[in-house]
Short mmCIF file of N, CA and C in Angstrom, two decimals:
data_model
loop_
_atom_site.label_atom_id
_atom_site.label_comp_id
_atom_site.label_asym_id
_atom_site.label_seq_id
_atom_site.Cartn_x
_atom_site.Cartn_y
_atom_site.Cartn_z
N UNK M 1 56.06 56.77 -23.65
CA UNK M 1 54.99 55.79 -23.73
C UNK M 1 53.61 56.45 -23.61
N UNK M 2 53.15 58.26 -23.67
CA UNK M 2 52.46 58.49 -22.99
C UNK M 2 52.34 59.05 -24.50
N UNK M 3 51.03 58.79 -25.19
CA UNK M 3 50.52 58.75 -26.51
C UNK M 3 50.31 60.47 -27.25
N UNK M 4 49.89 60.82 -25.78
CA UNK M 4 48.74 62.27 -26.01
C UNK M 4 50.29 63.08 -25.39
N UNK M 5 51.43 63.35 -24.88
CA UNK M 5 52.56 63.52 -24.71
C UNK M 5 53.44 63.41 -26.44
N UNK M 6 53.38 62.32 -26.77
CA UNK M 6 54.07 62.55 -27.71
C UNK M 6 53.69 63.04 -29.13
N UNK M 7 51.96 63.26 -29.06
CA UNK M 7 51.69 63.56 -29.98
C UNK M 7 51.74 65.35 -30.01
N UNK M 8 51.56 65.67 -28.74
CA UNK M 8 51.80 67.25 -28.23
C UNK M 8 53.33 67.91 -28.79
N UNK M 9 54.17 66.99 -28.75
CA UNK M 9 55.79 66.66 -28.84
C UNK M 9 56.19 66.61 -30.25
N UNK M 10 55.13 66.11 -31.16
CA UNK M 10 55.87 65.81 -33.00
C UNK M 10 55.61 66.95 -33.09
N UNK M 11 57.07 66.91 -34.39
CA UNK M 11 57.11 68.14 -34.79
C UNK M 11 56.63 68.65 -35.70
N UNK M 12 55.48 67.88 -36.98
CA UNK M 12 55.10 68.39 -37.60
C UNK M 12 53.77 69.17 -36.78
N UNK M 13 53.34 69.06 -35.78
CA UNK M 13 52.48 69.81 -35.19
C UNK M 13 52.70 70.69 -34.55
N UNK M 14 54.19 70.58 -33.90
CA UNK M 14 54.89 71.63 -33.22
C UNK M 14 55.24 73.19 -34.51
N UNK M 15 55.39 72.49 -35.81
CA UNK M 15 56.10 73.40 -36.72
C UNK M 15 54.32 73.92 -37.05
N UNK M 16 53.16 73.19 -37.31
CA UNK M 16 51.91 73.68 -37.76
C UNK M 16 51.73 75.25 -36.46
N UNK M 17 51.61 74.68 -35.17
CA UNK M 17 51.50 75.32 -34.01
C UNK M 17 52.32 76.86 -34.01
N UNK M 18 53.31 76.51 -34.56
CA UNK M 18 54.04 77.72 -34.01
C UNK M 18 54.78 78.05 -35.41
N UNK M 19 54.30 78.36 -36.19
CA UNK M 19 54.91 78.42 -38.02
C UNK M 19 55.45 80.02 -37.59
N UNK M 20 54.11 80.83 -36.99
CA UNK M 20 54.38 82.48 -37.10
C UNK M 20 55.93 82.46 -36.71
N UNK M 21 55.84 81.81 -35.39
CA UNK M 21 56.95 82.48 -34.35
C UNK M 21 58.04 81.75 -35.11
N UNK M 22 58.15 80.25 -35.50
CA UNK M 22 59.18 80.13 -36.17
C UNK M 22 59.93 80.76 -37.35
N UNK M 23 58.97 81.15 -38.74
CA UNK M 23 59.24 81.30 -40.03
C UNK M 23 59.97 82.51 -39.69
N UNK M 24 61.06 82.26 -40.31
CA UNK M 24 62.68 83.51 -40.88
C UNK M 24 62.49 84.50 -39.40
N UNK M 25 62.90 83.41 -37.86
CA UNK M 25 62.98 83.50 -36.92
C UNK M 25 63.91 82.51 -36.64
N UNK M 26 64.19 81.29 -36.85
CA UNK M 26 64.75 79.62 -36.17
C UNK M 26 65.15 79.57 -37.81
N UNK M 27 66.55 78.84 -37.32
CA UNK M 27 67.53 78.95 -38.73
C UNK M 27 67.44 76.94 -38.49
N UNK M 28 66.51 76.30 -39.30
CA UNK M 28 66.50 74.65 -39.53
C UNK M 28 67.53 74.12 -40.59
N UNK M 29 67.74 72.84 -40.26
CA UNK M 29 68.85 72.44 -41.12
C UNK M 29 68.42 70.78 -41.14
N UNK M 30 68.16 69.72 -41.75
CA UNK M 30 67.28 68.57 -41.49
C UNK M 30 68.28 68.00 -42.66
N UNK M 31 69.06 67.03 -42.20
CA UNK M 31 70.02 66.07 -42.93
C UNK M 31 69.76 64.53 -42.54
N UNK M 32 69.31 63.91 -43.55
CA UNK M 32 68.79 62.32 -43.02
C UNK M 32 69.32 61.28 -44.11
N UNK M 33 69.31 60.01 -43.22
CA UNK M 33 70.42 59.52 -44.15
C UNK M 33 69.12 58.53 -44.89
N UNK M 34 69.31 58.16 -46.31
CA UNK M 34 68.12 57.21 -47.12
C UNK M 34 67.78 55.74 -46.06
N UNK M 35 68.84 55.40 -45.86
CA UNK M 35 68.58 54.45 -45.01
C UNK M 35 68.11 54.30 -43.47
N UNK M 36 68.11 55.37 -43.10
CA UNK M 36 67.39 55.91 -41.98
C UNK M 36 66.15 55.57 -41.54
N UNK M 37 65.71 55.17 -40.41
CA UNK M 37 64.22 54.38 -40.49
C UNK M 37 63.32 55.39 -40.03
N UNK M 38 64.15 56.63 -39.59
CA UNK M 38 63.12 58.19 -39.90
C UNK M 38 62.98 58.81 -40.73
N UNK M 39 63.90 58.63 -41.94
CA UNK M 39 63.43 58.81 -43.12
C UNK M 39 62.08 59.19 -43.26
N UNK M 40 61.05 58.38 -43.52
CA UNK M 40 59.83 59.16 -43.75
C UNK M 40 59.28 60.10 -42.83
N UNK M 41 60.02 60.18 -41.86
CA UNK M 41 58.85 61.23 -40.65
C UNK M 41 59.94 62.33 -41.00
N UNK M 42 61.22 62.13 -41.91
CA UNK M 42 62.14 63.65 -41.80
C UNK M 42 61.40 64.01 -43.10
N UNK M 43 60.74 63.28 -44.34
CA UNK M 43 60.12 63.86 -45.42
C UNK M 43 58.89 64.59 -45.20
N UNK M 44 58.35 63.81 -44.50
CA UNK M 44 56.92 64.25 -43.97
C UNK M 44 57.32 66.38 -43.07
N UNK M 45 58.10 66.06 -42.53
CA UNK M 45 58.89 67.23 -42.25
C UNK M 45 59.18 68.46 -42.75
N UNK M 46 59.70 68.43 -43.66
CA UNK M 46 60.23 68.46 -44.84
C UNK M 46 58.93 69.44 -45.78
N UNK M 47 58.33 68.52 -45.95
CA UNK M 47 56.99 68.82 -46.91
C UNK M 47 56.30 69.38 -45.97
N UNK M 48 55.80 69.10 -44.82
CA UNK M 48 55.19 70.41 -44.00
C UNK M 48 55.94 71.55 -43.94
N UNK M 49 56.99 71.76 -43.58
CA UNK M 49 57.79 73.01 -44.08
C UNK M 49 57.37 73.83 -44.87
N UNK M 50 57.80 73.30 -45.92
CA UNK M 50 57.70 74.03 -47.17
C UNK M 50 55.79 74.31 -47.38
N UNK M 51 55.12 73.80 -46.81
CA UNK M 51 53.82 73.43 -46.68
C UNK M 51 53.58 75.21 -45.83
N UNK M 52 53.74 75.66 -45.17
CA UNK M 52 53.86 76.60 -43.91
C UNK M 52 54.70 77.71 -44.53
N UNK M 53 55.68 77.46 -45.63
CA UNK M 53 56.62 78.53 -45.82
C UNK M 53 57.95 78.83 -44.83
N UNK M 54 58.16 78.01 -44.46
CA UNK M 54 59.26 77.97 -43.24
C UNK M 54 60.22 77.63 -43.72
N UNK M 55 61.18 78.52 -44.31
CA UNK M 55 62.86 78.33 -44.69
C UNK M 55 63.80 77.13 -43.73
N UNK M 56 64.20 76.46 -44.67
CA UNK M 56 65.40 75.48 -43.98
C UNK M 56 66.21 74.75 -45.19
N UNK M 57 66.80 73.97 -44.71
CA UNK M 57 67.96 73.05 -45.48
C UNK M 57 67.36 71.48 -45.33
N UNK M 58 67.26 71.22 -46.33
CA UNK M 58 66.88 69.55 -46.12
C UNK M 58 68.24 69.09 -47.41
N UNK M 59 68.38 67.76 -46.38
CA UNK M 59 69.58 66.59 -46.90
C UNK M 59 69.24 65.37 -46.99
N UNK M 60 69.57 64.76 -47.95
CA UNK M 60 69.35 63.44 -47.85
C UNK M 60 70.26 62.92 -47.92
N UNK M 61 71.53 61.97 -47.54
CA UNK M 61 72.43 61.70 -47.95
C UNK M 61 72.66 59.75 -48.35
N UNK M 62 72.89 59.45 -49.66
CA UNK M 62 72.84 58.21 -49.83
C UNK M 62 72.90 57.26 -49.28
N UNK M 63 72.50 56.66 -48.75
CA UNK M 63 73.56 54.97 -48.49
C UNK M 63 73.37 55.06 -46.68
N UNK M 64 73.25 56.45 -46.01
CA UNK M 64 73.78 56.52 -44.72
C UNK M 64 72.33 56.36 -44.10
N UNK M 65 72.42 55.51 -42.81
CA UNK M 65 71.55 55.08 -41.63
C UNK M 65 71.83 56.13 -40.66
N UNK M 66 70.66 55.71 -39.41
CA UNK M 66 71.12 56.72 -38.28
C UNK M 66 72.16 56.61 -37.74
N UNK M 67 73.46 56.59 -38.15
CA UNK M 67 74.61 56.45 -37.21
C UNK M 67 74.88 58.34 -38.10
N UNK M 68 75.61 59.13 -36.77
CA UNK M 68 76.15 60.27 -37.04
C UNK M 68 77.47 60.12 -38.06
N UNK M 69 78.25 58.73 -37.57
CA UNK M 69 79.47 58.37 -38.49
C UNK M 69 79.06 58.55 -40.16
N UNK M 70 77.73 57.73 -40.57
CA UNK M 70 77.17 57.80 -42.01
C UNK M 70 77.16 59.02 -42.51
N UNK M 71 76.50 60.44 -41.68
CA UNK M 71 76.29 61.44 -41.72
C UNK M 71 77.38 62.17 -41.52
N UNK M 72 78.40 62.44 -40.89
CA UNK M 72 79.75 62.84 -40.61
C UNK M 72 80.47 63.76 -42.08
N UNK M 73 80.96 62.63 -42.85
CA UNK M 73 81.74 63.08 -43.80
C UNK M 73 81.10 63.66 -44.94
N UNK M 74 80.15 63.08 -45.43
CA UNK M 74 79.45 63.41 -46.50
C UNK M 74 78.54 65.23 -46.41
N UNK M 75 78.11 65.26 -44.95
CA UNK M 75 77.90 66.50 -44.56
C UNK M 75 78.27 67.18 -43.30
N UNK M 76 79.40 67.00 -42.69
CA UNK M 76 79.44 68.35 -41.54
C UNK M 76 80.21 69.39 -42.30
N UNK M 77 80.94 69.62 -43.40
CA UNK M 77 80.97 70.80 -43.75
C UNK M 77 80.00 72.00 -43.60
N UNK M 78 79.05 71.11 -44.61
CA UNK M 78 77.99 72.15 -44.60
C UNK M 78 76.93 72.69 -43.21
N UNK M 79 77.43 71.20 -42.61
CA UNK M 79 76.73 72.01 -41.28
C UNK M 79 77.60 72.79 -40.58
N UNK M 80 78.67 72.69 -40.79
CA UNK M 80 79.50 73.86 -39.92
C UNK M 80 79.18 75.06 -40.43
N UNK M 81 79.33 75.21 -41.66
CA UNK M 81 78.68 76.46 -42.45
C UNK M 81 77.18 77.01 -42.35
N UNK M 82 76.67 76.25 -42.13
CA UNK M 82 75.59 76.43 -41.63
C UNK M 82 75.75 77.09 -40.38
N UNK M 83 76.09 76.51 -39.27
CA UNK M 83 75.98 76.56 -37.92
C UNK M 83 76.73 77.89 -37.42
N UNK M 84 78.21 78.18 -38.37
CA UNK M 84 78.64 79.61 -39.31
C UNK M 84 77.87 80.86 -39.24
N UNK M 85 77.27 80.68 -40.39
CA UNK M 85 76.05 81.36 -40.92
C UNK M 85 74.85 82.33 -40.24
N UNK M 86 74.54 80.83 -39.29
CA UNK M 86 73.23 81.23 -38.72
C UNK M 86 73.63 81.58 -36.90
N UNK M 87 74.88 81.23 -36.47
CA UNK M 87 74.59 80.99 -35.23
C UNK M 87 76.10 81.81 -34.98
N UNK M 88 76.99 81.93 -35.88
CA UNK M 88 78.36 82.50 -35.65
C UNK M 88 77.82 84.48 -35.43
N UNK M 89 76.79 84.88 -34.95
CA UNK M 89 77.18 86.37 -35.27
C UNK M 89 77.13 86.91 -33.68
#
């Protein structure tokens, strides 16, 4: 509820703030479902990213809301592979 807290806290300012230390340092992976009512703050995301040059994975997956169940089948493969990838060494 504490305005100047959460604005310290978003992450497109967190990712502006700290791009050096993040970019091809922090392995991102951003999967959101269309129906999702963060949807626009994961695009906005998204496009700052790529805005900064900061490598990641963005998903959108049809039809699915914030429930993890929506998100589940359609992508934890790839996040396991992912998670594989970047975090298995």
């Amino acid at each position: 509820s504490d305005p100047k807290r959460f604005a310290e806290n978003d992450p497109l300012m967190l990712a502006e703030r700290n791009a050096e230390r993040i970019r091809n340092h922090v392995a991102i992976s951003i999967v959101i479902g269309t129906k999702d009512e963060f949807l626009p703050r994961n695009r906005a995301l998204h496009e700052k990213l790529q805005q900064l040059k900061i490598q990641h994975g963005y998903e959108e997956i049809r039809g699915a809301g914030h429930k993890k169940d929506d998100l589940y089948e359609p992508a934890a493969l790839r996040g396991f592979e992912f998670s594989a990838k970047h975090f298995g060494k």
